[in-house]
Amino acid sequence: MGEDVRSTRGRFGLIGAAAVLGATALAGTACGPQDGADDHAGGKPDRPDSEDVSRPPGWHPWQTSFTGGDRDASPSEGEENTCTTADADASRLRCTGTGFRGELLDTRDGSHRPHQRTGSYGDFAHTDGLVLTSDPDGWSGRIRALDERTGEERWHHKAAGAVLTADGVVTSEQTAQHWKPGQDHDEEPPSTDPGGDLITRDPKSGAERWRAHTPKDAWCSPLDAGKRALVACTDEETATQPVTLYRLTDGDAPDERRLHRLATVHAGTHQGGAQPQLLGTDRGALVFLPTGEKPAWNGGTQRYRTLLRVDTRTGEKTTARLPDDLPTGHRAHLAGGDLHFRKKSGGKTQLIAVDARTGEERWRTKTALRQLSAPEASTKLGELYFADHAGRVLALDRATGAERWRISTPRAEDGGTDTRELGAPSSVSRARDILVVSAGNTVYTADPSSPDKKPTHHTANLNNNS
């Protein structure tokens, strides 16, 4: 974990950021001991013994399936099934899947925890018993803080985007909106003026802590680069490139910050390319996949030839060449210091791991499992995890790509994601070292040292719960 960062919708979006900046795993202090960010699995460590696995207190394997839920509450296109910790000690999980959104489960035994549903469309963080949400409000945006037990609203503010950092909730100030002549007011969003301050607020009260002025002729939004926020700006409201990155430094007054320019990032030398794909942070650097000079397309997916790293402290940019035979059409994710590419290939799924610093290929393999989730890496256990559409789990050796073990029995009681239709992919994450899988209407946990241990089963009928 620790690699994924999160951002709510802003005035623009780096492509790929929706996946990486918009889909966190079980991150932060709630995960227990963090994996070493600079660890790089070497050799092939033995399968971990049970005493090496850090479990939430009182945990045992469980599986919970939801019935009676509203299909409109399912993840929408571009989202995935998710489970995140709902409190600092990881005693509760907040999970979303087919027919349910933001439901609470006890991490120890999988029991459903009745609560006042917030009705939120997009939770972007949980802190101190609060759910921080980014809610559509017409064509405007609104940030709300809700009590996660009662659903009571503690505070709200208009904002074009927000992230939770060590400093607080960093938001983009709303600016004036207007429709251009001939725009359809029902179908098209209004244009917004450039400028607008970045404001950081206290998560508990919503009170302003400090603000920073953005360039008057740019459209800017905060990006979360770990503990601190970065700022990403474009010269045009709908511009695809370039993107200029800033970090926030102290200003002349305690309640003021300044923008310090770090770097400008282009999609590539091919000027018709899309925005650079931001995958996340790795060892103090943002990792991008720019397109090449003549990007190849396959169903709208680019072929990537290089990776770009931007140091979040100095702005130094470094590039590395990717393998020449990296096929077109792969989906890319950053996990555990490696880039992981995956693609359907001849009835199977091809997986390729590339070092996120050097671009060198570490391994490639194929599996019969399809519609695999984004990977979850454990540097402590030396393993990489994927879940398929039905909730089966594949564990690979991080260093070699060799299979360590798998859960072969489908777990999603509704069958999981329909491979013939667009649907939210499954997810696999961790609470400490315990795996948490959300697939279709089902959430379950497993111990990587004894993955076949039989779980206890629960059914949560949402029609019978508040």
CSV table of C-alpha atoms in Angstrom, one decimal:
chain,number,residue,atom,x,y,z
A,1,MET,CA,0.0,0.0,0.0
A,2,GLY,CA,1.6,3.4,0.7
A,3,GLU,CA,2.0,3.8,-3.1
A,4,ASP,CA,-1.5,4.9,-3.9
A,5,VAL,CA,-2.6,8.5,-3.7
A,6,ARG,CA,-6.0,10.1,-4.0
A,7,SER,CA,-7.6,13.1,-5.6
A,8,THR,CA,-11.2,14.2,-6.0
A,9,ARG,CA,-12.5,15.7,-9.2
A,10,GLY,CA,-11.0,19.0,-10.0
A,11,ARG,CA,-10.9,21.5,-12.9
A,12,PHE,CA,-9.0,19.1,-15.0
A,13,GLY,CA,-7.7,15.5,-14.6
A,14,LEU,CA,-4.5,13.9,-15.6
A,15,ILE,CA,-5.5,10.7,-17.4
A,16,GLY,CA,-4.6,7.7,-15.3
A,17,ALA,CA,-4.9,9.9,-12.2
A,18,ALA,CA,-8.5,8.7,-11.9
A,19,ALA,CA,-7.2,5.3,-11.3
A,20,VAL,CA,-4.3,6.1,-9.1
A,21,LEU,CA,-5.4,9.4,-7.5
A,22,GLY,CA,-9.0,8.2,-7.3
A,23,ALA,CA,-8.8,4.7,-5.9
A,24,THR,CA,-6.9,4.2,-2.7
A,25,ALA,CA,-6.3,0.9,-1.0
A,26,LEU,CA,-6.0,0.4,2.7
A,27,ALA,CA,-3.5,3.2,3.2
A,28,GLY,CA,-1.9,5.1,6.0
A,29,THR,CA,-1.4,4.3,9.7
A,30,ALA,CA,-4.5,2.1,9.7
A,31,CYS,CA,-2.5,-0.5,7.8
A,32,GLY,CA,-0.1,-1.2,10.7
A,33,PRO,CA,3.6,-1.5,9.8
A,34,GLN,CA,4.3,-0.1,6.4
A,35,ASP,CA,6.2,-2.0,3.8
A,36,GLY,CA,9.6,-0.5,3.1
A,37,ALA,CA,9.3,1.9,0.2
A,38,ASP,CA,12.9,1.2,-0.9
A,39,ASP,CA,12.7,-2.6,-0.5
A,40,HIS,CA,13.1,-4.4,-3.7
A,41,ALA,CA,12.4,-8.1,-3.5
A,42,GLY,CA,15.5,-10.1,-4.4
A,43,GLY,CA,15.7,-13.8,-4.9
A,44,LYS,CA,12.7,-15.9,-4.0
A,45,PRO,CA,11.9,-15.8,-0.3
A,46,ASP,CA,10.2,-18.8,1.2
A,47,ARG,CA,6.4,-18.7,1.7
A,48,PRO,CA,5.8,-16.8,4.9
A,49,ASP,CA,5.0,-18.7,8.1
A,50,SER,CA,1.8,-17.8,9.9
A,51,GLU,CA,3.7,-16.0,12.7
A,52,ASP,CA,5.2,-13.7,10.2
A,53,VAL,CA,1.8,-12.3,9.1
A,54,SER,CA,0.5,-9.3,11.0
A,55,ARG,CA,-3.3,-9.7,11.5
A,56,PRO,CA,-5.9,-7.2,12.9
A,57,PRO,CA,-6.6,-8.1,16.5
A,58,GLY,CA,-9.2,-10.9,16.8
A,59,TRP,CA,-9.3,-11.6,13.1
A,60,HIS,CA,-10.4,-14.8,11.5
A,61,PRO,CA,-11.2,-15.5,7.8
A,62,TRP,CA,-14.7,-14.4,6.7
A,63,GLN,CA,-16.9,-13.8,3.7
A,64,THR,CA,-19.8,-11.4,3.5
A,65,SER,CA,-22.2,-11.0,0.6
A,66,PHE,CA,-24.7,-8.2,0.2
A,67,THR,CA,-28.3,-8.6,-0.9
A,68,GLY,CA,-31.2,-6.2,-1.4
A,69,GLY,CA,-29.0,-3.4,-2.4
A,70,ASP,CA,-29.7,-0.7,-4.9
A,71,ARG,CA,-27.9,-1.3,-8.2
A,72,ASP,CA,-27.6,2.5,-8.6
A,73,ALA,CA,-25.3,2.4,-5.7
A,74,SER,CA,-22.8,0.2,-7.6
A,75,PRO,CA,-19.5,1.6,-8.8
A,76,SER,CA,-19.9,3.5,-12.0
A,77,GLU,CA,-17.8,3.3,-15.1
A,78,GLY,CA,-14.2,4.0,-14.3
A,79,GLU,CA,-14.5,2.9,-10.7
A,80,GLU,CA,-13.7,-0.4,-9.1
A,81,ASN,CA,-15.0,-2.3,-6.2
A,82,THR,CA,-13.1,-1.0,-3.1
A,83,CYS,CA,-12.5,-1.6,0.6
A,84,THR,CA,-10.7,1.1,2.7
A,85,THR,CA,-10.2,1.3,6.4
A,86,ALA,CA,-12.9,3.4,8.2
A,87,ASP,CA,-10.9,4.2,11.3
A,88,ALA,CA,-7.3,4.5,12.5
A,89,ASP,CA,-7.0,1.1,14.1
A,90,ALA,CA,-8.4,-0.8,11.1
A,91,SER,CA,-11.2,-2.3,13.1
A,92,ARG,CA,-13.8,-1.4,10.4
A,93,LEU,CA,-13.8,-1.5,6.6
A,94,ARG,CA,-15.8,0.8,4.3
A,95,CYS,CA,-16.6,-1.2,1.2
A,96,THR,CA,-18.3,-0.7,-2.2
A,97,GLY,CA,-19.4,-3.2,-4.8
A,98,THR,CA,-22.3,-4.5,-6.8
A,99,GLY,CA,-25.4,-3.0,-5.2
A,100,PHE,CA,-23.8,-1.4,-2.2
A,101,ARG,CA,-21.7,1.7,-1.5
A,102,GLY,CA,-19.9,2.7,1.6
A,103,GLU,CA,-21.1,-0.2,3.8
A,104,LEU,CA,-19.3,-0.8,7.0
A,105,LEU,CA,-17.9,-4.3,7.9
A,106,ASP,CA,-16.1,-5.4,11.1
A,107,THR,CA,-12.5,-6.3,10.1
A,108,ARG,CA,-12.3,-9.1,12.6
A,109,ASP,CA,-15.3,-11.2,11.6
A,110,GLY,CA,-17.0,-9.5,8.6
A,111,SER,CA,-20.2,-8.6,10.4
A,112,HIS,CA,-22.2,-5.8,8.9
A,113,ARG,CA,-22.2,-2.6,11.0
A,114,PRO,CA,-25.6,-0.8,10.6
A,115,HIS,CA,-25.0,2.9,10.2
A,116,GLN,CA,-26.6,6.0,8.8
A,117,ARG,CA,-25.8,6.0,5.1
A,118,THR,CA,-24.4,9.2,3.8
A,119,GLY,CA,-25.6,8.9,0.3
A,120,SER,CA,-22.2,10.1,-0.8
A,121,TYR,CA,-21.2,9.5,-4.4
A,122,GLY,CA,-17.5,9.9,-3.8
A,123,ASP,CA,-15.7,9.5,-0.5
A,124,PHE,CA,-12.1,10.7,-0.9
A,125,ALA,CA,-10.8,10.2,2.7
A,126,HIS,CA,-11.7,9.1,6.2
A,127,THR,CA,-10.2,10.8,9.3
A,128,ASP,CA,-11.1,11.1,13.0
A,129,GLY,CA,-14.5,9.5,12.6
A,130,LEU,CA,-15.4,11.7,9.6
A,131,VAL,CA,-16.1,10.7,6.0
A,132,LEU,CA,-14.8,13.4,3.6
A,133,THR,CA,-16.9,13.5,0.4
A,134,SER,CA,-16.8,15.3,-2.9
A,135,ASP,CA,-20.5,15.7,-4.0
A,136,PRO,CA,-21.8,17.0,-7.2
A,137,ASP,CA,-23.9,20.1,-6.7
A,138,GLY,CA,-25.3,21.0,-10.1
A,139,TRP,CA,-22.2,21.9,-12.2
A,140,SER,CA,-20.4,23.0,-9.1
A,141,GLY,CA,-18.5,20.9,-6.6
A,142,ARG,CA,-19.1,20.7,-2.8
A,143,ILE,CA,-16.8,19.2,-0.2
A,144,ARG,CA,-18.6,17.8,2.9
A,145,ALA,CA,-17.5,16.2,6.2
A,146,LEU,CA,-20.0,13.7,7.6
A,147,ASP,CA,-20.0,11.8,10.8
A,148,GLU,CA,-19.3,8.3,9.7
A,149,ARG,CA,-21.6,6.7,12.3
A,150,THR,CA,-24.7,9.1,12.1
A,151,GLY,CA,-24.3,10.6,8.7
A,152,GLU,CA,-24.7,14.1,10.2
A,153,GLU,CA,-23.0,16.8,8.2
A,154,ARG,CA,-20.3,18.6,10.2
A,155,TRP,CA,-19.3,21.2,7.6
A,156,HIS,CA,-19.4,21.8,3.9
A,157,HIS,CA,-17.7,24.2,1.4
A,158,LYS,CA,-17.8,24.9,-2.3
A,159,ALA,CA,-14.7,23.6,-3.9
A,160,ALA,CA,-13.5,22.5,-7.4
A,161,GLY,CA,-11.4,19.6,-5.9
A,162,ALA,CA,-9.8,18.4,-2.7
A,163,VAL,CA,-7.2,16.1,-1.2
A,164,LEU,CA,-6.5,15.1,2.4
A,165,THR,CA,-2.8,15.8,3.4
A,166,ALA,CA,-0.8,16.1,6.6
A,167,ASP,CA,-1.7,19.8,6.6
A,168,GLY,CA,-5.4,19.3,6.3
A,169,VAL,CA,-8.0,19.2,3.5
A,170,VAL,CA,-6.5,21.1,0.6
A,171,THR,CA,-9.2,22.5,-1.7
A,172,SER,CA,-9.4,24.4,-5.0
A,173,GLU,CA,-11.5,27.6,-4.6
A,174,GLN,CA,-14.5,27.9,-6.9
A,175,THR,CA,-14.3,30.7,-9.5
A,176,ALA,CA,-17.0,32.3,-11.6
A,177,GLN,CA,-18.8,30.0,-14.0
A,178,HIS,CA,-20.5,31.0,-17.2
A,179,TRP,CA,-21.8,29.3,-20.4
A,180,LYS,CA,-20.4,30.2,-23.7
A,181,PRO,CA,-22.8,31.2,-26.5
A,182,GLY,CA,-24.6,28.3,-27.9
A,183,GLN,CA,-23.8,25.9,-25.1
A,184,ASP,CA,-26.4,23.4,-24.0
A,185,HIS,CA,-27.0,24.3,-20.3
A,186,ASP,CA,-28.5,20.8,-19.6
A,187,GLU,CA,-25.7,18.7,-21.2
A,188,GLU,CA,-22.5,20.8,-21.1
A,189,PRO,CA,-20.8,22.1,-18.0
A,190,PRO,CA,-20.2,25.9,-17.8
A,191,SER,CA,-16.7,27.3,-18.2
A,192,THR,CA,-14.9,28.5,-15.1
A,193,ASP,CA,-12.6,31.4,-14.8
A,194,PRO,CA,-8.9,30.8,-14.2
A,195,GLY,CA,-7.2,31.6,-10.9
A,196,GLY,CA,-8.8,31.0,-7.5
A,197,ASP,CA,-6.9,30.3,-4.3
A,198,LEU,CA,-5.9,26.9,-2.8
A,199,ILE,CA,-7.3,26.7,0.7
A,200,THR,CA,-6.4,24.3,3.4
A,201,ARG,CA,-9.1,23.5,6.0
A,202,ASP,CA,-9.1,21.8,9.4
A,203,PRO,CA,-10.7,18.3,8.8
A,204,LYS,CA,-12.8,18.4,12.0
A,205,SER,CA,-14.2,22.0,11.8
A,206,GLY,CA,-13.7,23.0,8.1
A,207,ALA,CA,-12.1,26.2,9.4
A,208,GLU,CA,-9.5,27.8,7.1
A,209,ARG,CA,-5.9,27.2,8.1
A,210,TRP,CA,-4.0,28.9,5.2
A,211,ARG,CA,-4.3,29.7,1.5
A,212,ALA,CA,-2.1,30.1,-1.5
A,213,HIS,CA,-2.6,32.2,-4.6
A,214,THR,CA,-2.5,30.4,-7.9
A,215,PRO,CA,-1.5,32.0,-11.2
A,216,LYS,CA,-4.3,34.3,-12.4
A,217,ASP,CA,-4.3,32.9,-15.9
A,218,ALA,CA,-4.2,29.1,-15.0
A,219,TRP,CA,-6.6,26.4,-13.9
A,220,CYS,CA,-5.2,24.6,-10.9
A,221,SER,CA,-6.1,21.7,-8.7
A,222,PRO,CA,-4.3,20.0,-5.7
A,223,LEU,CA,-2.7,16.6,-6.2
A,224,ASP,CA,-1.8,14.4,-3.2
A,225,ALA,CA,1.8,13.3,-3.3
A,226,GLY,CA,1.9,11.4,0.0
A,227,LYS,CA,1.9,13.6,3.1
A,228,ARG,CA,2.0,16.9,1.2
A,229,ALA,CA,-0.1,18.3,-1.6
A,230,LEU,CA,1.3,19.3,-5.0
A,231,VAL,CA,-0.5,21.7,-7.4
A,232,ALA,CA,-1.1,20.9,-11.0
A,233,CYS,CA,-2.0,23.7,-13.4
A,234,THR,CA,-2.8,24.1,-17.1
A,235,ASP,CA,-2.9,27.2,-19.3
A,236,GLU,CA,-6.3,26.4,-20.7
A,237,GLU,CA,-9.3,25.0,-19.0
A,238,THR,CA,-9.6,21.9,-21.2
A,239,ALA,CA,-5.9,21.7,-22.2
A,240,THR,CA,-4.5,18.2,-22.4
A,241,GLN,CA,-0.9,19.4,-22.1
A,242,PRO,CA,1.4,20.7,-20.8
A,243,VAL,CA,0.9,20.4,-17.1
A,244,THR,CA,2.9,22.5,-14.7
A,245,LEU,CA,3.6,21.1,-11.2
A,246,TYR,CA,4.2,23.2,-8.1
A,247,ARG,CA,4.9,22.4,-4.5
A,248,LEU,CA,3.7,24.6,-1.6
A,249,THR,CA,6.2,26.4,0.5
A,250,ASP,CA,5.9,28.7,3.5
A,251,GLY,CA,4.7,32.3,2.8
A,252,ASP,CA,5.3,35.5,4.6
A,253,ALA,CA,2.6,34.9,7.1
A,254,PRO,CA,1.6,31.8,9.1
A,255,ASP,CA,-1.7,31.5,7.2
A,256,GLU,CA,0.0,31.8,3.8
A,257,ARG,CA,1.7,29.5,1.4
A,258,ARG,CA,3.4,30.1,-1.9
A,259,LEU,CA,3.6,28.0,-5.1
A,260,HIS,CA,7.2,26.9,-6.0
A,261,ARG,CA,7.4,25.7,-9.6
A,262,LEU,CA,8.8,22.2,-9.9
A,263,ALA,CA,8.5,21.1,-13.5
A,264,THR,CA,6.4,21.1,-16.7
A,265,VAL,CA,5.3,17.8,-18.0
A,266,HIS,CA,4.3,17.0,-21.6
A,267,ALA,CA,2.5,14.0,-22.8
A,268,GLY,CA,5.3,13.5,-25.3
A,269,THR,CA,6.9,15.2,-28.3
A,270,HIS,CA,3.8,14.2,-30.3
A,271,GLN,CA,1.7,17.4,-29.7
A,272,GLY,CA,-1.6,15.7,-30.4
A,273,GLY,CA,-1.1,13.3,-27.5
A,274,ALA,CA,-3.3,13.2,-24.4
A,275,GLN,CA,-2.2,14.3,-20.9
A,276,PRO,CA,0.7,12.3,-19.4
A,277,GLN,CA,-0.6,9.3,-17.4
A,278,LEU,CA,0.2,9.8,-13.7
A,279,LEU,CA,0.5,6.4,-12.0
A,280,GLY,CA,1.4,7.6,-8.5
A,281,THR,CA,4.4,8.2,-6.2
A,282,ASP,CA,7.4,6.1,-5.8
A,283,ARG,CA,10.3,6.9,-3.4
A,284,GLY,CA,9.7,10.6,-3.5
A,285,ALA,CA,8.9,10.9,-7.2
A,286,LEU,CA,5.8,11.2,-9.3
A,287,VAL,CA,5.8,8.5,-12.0
A,288,PHE,CA,4.3,9.3,-15.4
A,289,LEU,CA,3.9,7.4,-18.6
A,290,PRO,CA,4.2,9.9,-21.5
A,291,THR,CA,3.3,8.8,-25.0
A,292,GLY,CA,5.9,8.4,-27.7
A,293,GLU,CA,6.6,10.6,-30.7
A,294,LYS,CA,4.2,8.5,-32.8
A,295,PRO,CA,1.9,6.9,-30.3
A,296,ALA,CA,0.2,3.6,-31.4
A,297,TRP,CA,-3.4,3.1,-30.5
A,298,ASN,CA,-5.4,0.0,-29.9
A,299,GLY,CA,-9.0,0.6,-28.8
A,300,GLY,CA,-7.9,4.0,-27.4
A,301,THR,CA,-4.9,2.6,-25.4
A,302,GLN,CA,-1.5,4.1,-26.0
A,303,ARG,CA,1.8,2.3,-26.5
A,304,TYR,CA,4.3,3.5,-23.9
A,305,ARG,CA,7.9,3.8,-24.8
A,306,THR,CA,9.4,5.7,-21.8
A,307,LEU,CA,8.6,6.4,-18.2
A,308,LEU,CA,9.2,9.8,-16.6
A,309,ARG,CA,9.9,10.5,-12.9
A,310,VAL,CA,9.6,14.0,-11.3
A,311,ASP,CA,11.2,14.5,-7.9
A,312,THR,CA,8.5,16.0,-5.6
A,313,ARG,CA,11.2,18.1,-3.7
A,314,THR,CA,13.5,19.4,-6.4
A,315,GLY,CA,11.4,19.0,-9.6
A,316,GLU,CA,14.3,17.1,-11.3
A,317,LYS,CA,13.0,15.0,-14.2
A,318,THR,CA,14.5,11.7,-15.2
A,319,THR,CA,13.5,9.3,-18.0
A,320,ALA,CA,14.0,5.6,-18.6
A,321,ARG,CA,13.2,3.6,-21.7
A,322,LEU,CA,10.7,0.8,-21.4
A,323,PRO,CA,11.1,-2.6,-23.1
A,324,ASP,CA,11.0,-2.2,-26.8
A,325,ASP,CA,8.6,-5.2,-27.2
A,326,LEU,CA,6.1,-3.9,-24.6
A,327,PRO,CA,2.9,-4.6,-26.6
A,328,THR,CA,0.2,-2.0,-27.3
A,329,GLY,CA,-2.9,-2.1,-25.2
A,330,HIS,CA,-1.6,-2.8,-21.8
A,331,ARG,CA,-3.0,-1.3,-18.6
A,332,ALA,CA,-0.4,0.0,-16.2
A,333,HIS,CA,-0.3,0.3,-12.4
A,334,LEU,CA,2.4,1.2,-9.9
A,335,ALA,CA,2.8,-1.1,-6.9
A,336,GLY,CA,5.8,-1.9,-4.7
A,337,GLY,CA,8.3,0.0,-6.7
A,338,ASP,CA,7.5,-1.6,-10.0
A,339,LEU,CA,5.2,-0.8,-13.0
A,340,HIS,CA,2.9,-3.7,-13.7
A,341,PHE,CA,1.4,-4.0,-17.2
A,342,ARG,CA,-1.5,-6.4,-18.0
A,343,LYS,CA,-3.4,-7.2,-21.2
A,344,LYS,CA,-5.7,-10.0,-22.5
A,345,SER,CA,-3.6,-12.2,-24.8
A,346,GLY,CA,-4.8,-15.3,-26.6
A,347,GLY,CA,-7.5,-16.2,-24.0
A,348,LYS,CA,-5.1,-15.5,-21.1
A,349,THR,CA,-3.8,-12.4,-19.3
A,350,GLN,CA,-0.3,-11.3,-19.9
A,351,LEU,CA,1.5,-9.7,-16.9
A,352,ILE,CA,4.8,-7.7,-17.2
A,353,ALA,CA,6.7,-6.2,-14.3
A,354,VAL,CA,9.1,-3.3,-15.0
A,355,ASP,CA,11.4,-1.5,-12.5
A,356,ALA,CA,9.8,1.9,-11.8
A,357,ARG,CA,13.3,3.6,-11.7
A,358,THR,CA,15.2,2.0,-14.5
A,359,GLY,CA,12.5,0.8,-16.9
A,360,GLU,CA,14.2,-2.6,-17.0
A,361,GLU,CA,11.9,-5.6,-17.3
A,362,ARG,CA,11.9,-7.8,-14.2
A,363,TRP,CA,9.7,-10.6,-15.5
A,364,ARG,CA,6.7,-11.5,-17.6
A,365,THR,CA,4.1,-14.3,-17.3
A,366,LYS,CA,0.6,-15.4,-18.4
A,367,THR,CA,-2.3,-16.6,-16.4
A,368,ALA,CA,-5.7,-18.1,-17.4
A,369,LEU,CA,-7.5,-15.7,-15.0
A,370,ARG,CA,-9.2,-12.7,-16.7
A,371,GLN,CA,-10.3,-9.2,-15.8
A,372,LEU,CA,-7.7,-8.9,-13.1
A,373,SER,CA,-7.7,-6.2,-10.5
A,374,ALA,CA,-5.0,-3.6,-10.0
A,375,PRO,CA,-2.1,-5.3,-8.2
A,376,GLU,CA,-1.4,-5.1,-4.5
A,377,ALA,CA,2.2,-5.6,-3.4
A,378,SER,CA,3.7,-6.7,-0.2
A,379,THR,CA,7.4,-6.0,0.1
A,380,LYS,CA,7.4,-7.7,3.5
A,381,LEU,CA,6.1,-11.0,2.2
A,382,GLY,CA,7.6,-10.6,-1.3
A,383,GLU,CA,4.3,-11.2,-3.0
A,384,LEU,CA,2.1,-9.5,-5.6
A,385,TYR,CA,-1.7,-10.1,-5.5
A,386,PHE,CA,-4.4,-9.9,-8.2
A,387,ALA,CA,-8.1,-10.7,-8.0
A,388,ASP,CA,-10.3,-11.7,-11.0
A,389,HIS,CA,-13.9,-10.9,-11.7
A,390,ALA,CA,-15.2,-13.7,-9.6
A,391,GLY,CA,-13.0,-13.1,-6.6
A,392,ARG,CA,-10.3,-15.7,-7.2
A,393,VAL,CA,-6.8,-14.5,-6.1
A,394,LEU,CA,-3.5,-15.1,-7.7
A,395,ALA,CA,-0.3,-14.5,-5.6
A,396,LEU,CA,3.0,-14.1,-7.5
A,397,ASP,CA,6.6,-13.9,-6.4
A,398,ARG,CA,7.4,-10.2,-6.7
A,399,ALA,CA,11.0,-10.9,-7.8
A,400,THR,CA,10.4,-13.6,-10.4
A,401,GLY,CA,6.6,-13.6,-11.3
A,402,ALA,CA,6.4,-17.3,-10.4
A,403,GLU,CA,3.1,-18.3,-8.9
A,404,ARG,CA,3.2,-18.7,-5.1
A,405,TRP,CA,-0.4,-19.7,-4.5
A,406,ARG,CA,-3.9,-19.0,-5.6
A,407,ILE,CA,-7.5,-19.1,-4.4
A,408,SER,CA,-9.2,-21.1,-7.2
A,409,THR,CA,-12.8,-21.1,-5.9
A,410,PRO,CA,-15.0,-18.2,-7.1
A,411,ARG,CA,-16.1,-16.2,-4.1
A,412,ALA,CA,-18.5,-13.6,-5.6
A,413,GLU,CA,-22.0,-15.0,-4.8
A,414,ASP,CA,-23.5,-13.0,-7.7
A,415,GLY,CA,-20.9,-14.3,-10.1
A,416,GLY,CA,-18.9,-11.1,-10.0
A,417,THR,CA,-18.3,-8.8,-12.9
A,418,ASP,CA,-20.0,-9.9,-16.1
A,419,THR,CA,-17.2,-10.4,-18.7
A,420,ARG,CA,-19.7,-9.5,-21.5
A,421,GLU,CA,-20.6,-6.1,-20.0
A,422,LEU,CA,-18.9,-3.1,-18.6
A,423,GLY,CA,-18.6,-3.5,-14.9
A,424,ALA,CA,-16.5,-2.5,-12.0
A,425,PRO,CA,-13.4,-4.7,-11.6
A,426,SER,CA,-12.6,-6.5,-8.4
A,427,SER,CA,-10.1,-5.1,-6.0
A,428,VAL,CA,-7.5,-6.6,-3.6
A,429,SER,CA,-6.0,-4.6,-0.7
A,430,ARG,CA,-4.7,-5.3,2.8
A,431,ALA,CA,-5.5,-4.7,6.4
A,432,ARG,CA,-2.1,-5.1,7.9
A,433,ASP,CA,-1.0,-8.3,6.0
A,434,ILE,CA,-4.5,-9.8,5.7
A,435,LEU,CA,-5.9,-9.7,2.2
A,436,VAL,CA,-9.3,-7.9,1.6
A,437,VAL,CA,-11.0,-8.8,-1.7
A,438,SER,CA,-14.2,-7.0,-3.0
A,439,ALA,CA,-15.7,-8.8,-6.0
A,440,GLY,CA,-19.2,-8.3,-7.3
A,441,ASN,CA,-21.6,-8.3,-4.3
A,442,THR,CA,-19.1,-10.1,-2.0
A,443,VAL,CA,-16.2,-9.0,0.3
A,444,TYR,CA,-13.9,-11.5,2.0
A,445,THR,CA,-10.6,-11.8,3.8
A,446,ALA,CA,-7.7,-14.3,3.6
A,447,ASP,CA,-4.4,-15.0,5.3
A,448,PRO,CA,-1.6,-15.2,2.7
A,449,SER,CA,0.1,-17.9,4.7
A,450,SER,CA,-3.0,-20.1,4.7
A,451,PRO,CA,-5.2,-18.8,1.9
A,452,ASP,CA,-7.3,-22.0,1.7
A,453,LYS,CA,-8.5,-21.8,5.3
A,454,LYS,CA,-12.3,-21.9,5.2
A,455,PRO,CA,-14.0,-18.6,6.0
A,456,THR,CA,-17.2,-18.0,8.0
A,457,HIS,CA,-20.1,-16.8,5.8
A,458,HIS,CA,-22.4,-13.9,6.4
A,459,THR,CA,-25.2,-12.3,4.4
A,460,ALA,CA,-26.0,-8.6,4.8
A,461,ASN,CA,-29.6,-7.8,3.7
A,462,LEU,CA,-29.6,-4.1,3.1
A,463,ASN,CA,-33.4,-4.0,3.1
A,464,ASN,CA,-33.3,-5.0,6.8
A,465,ASN,CA,-30.6,-2.5,8.0
A,466,SER,CA,-30.6,1.2,8.6
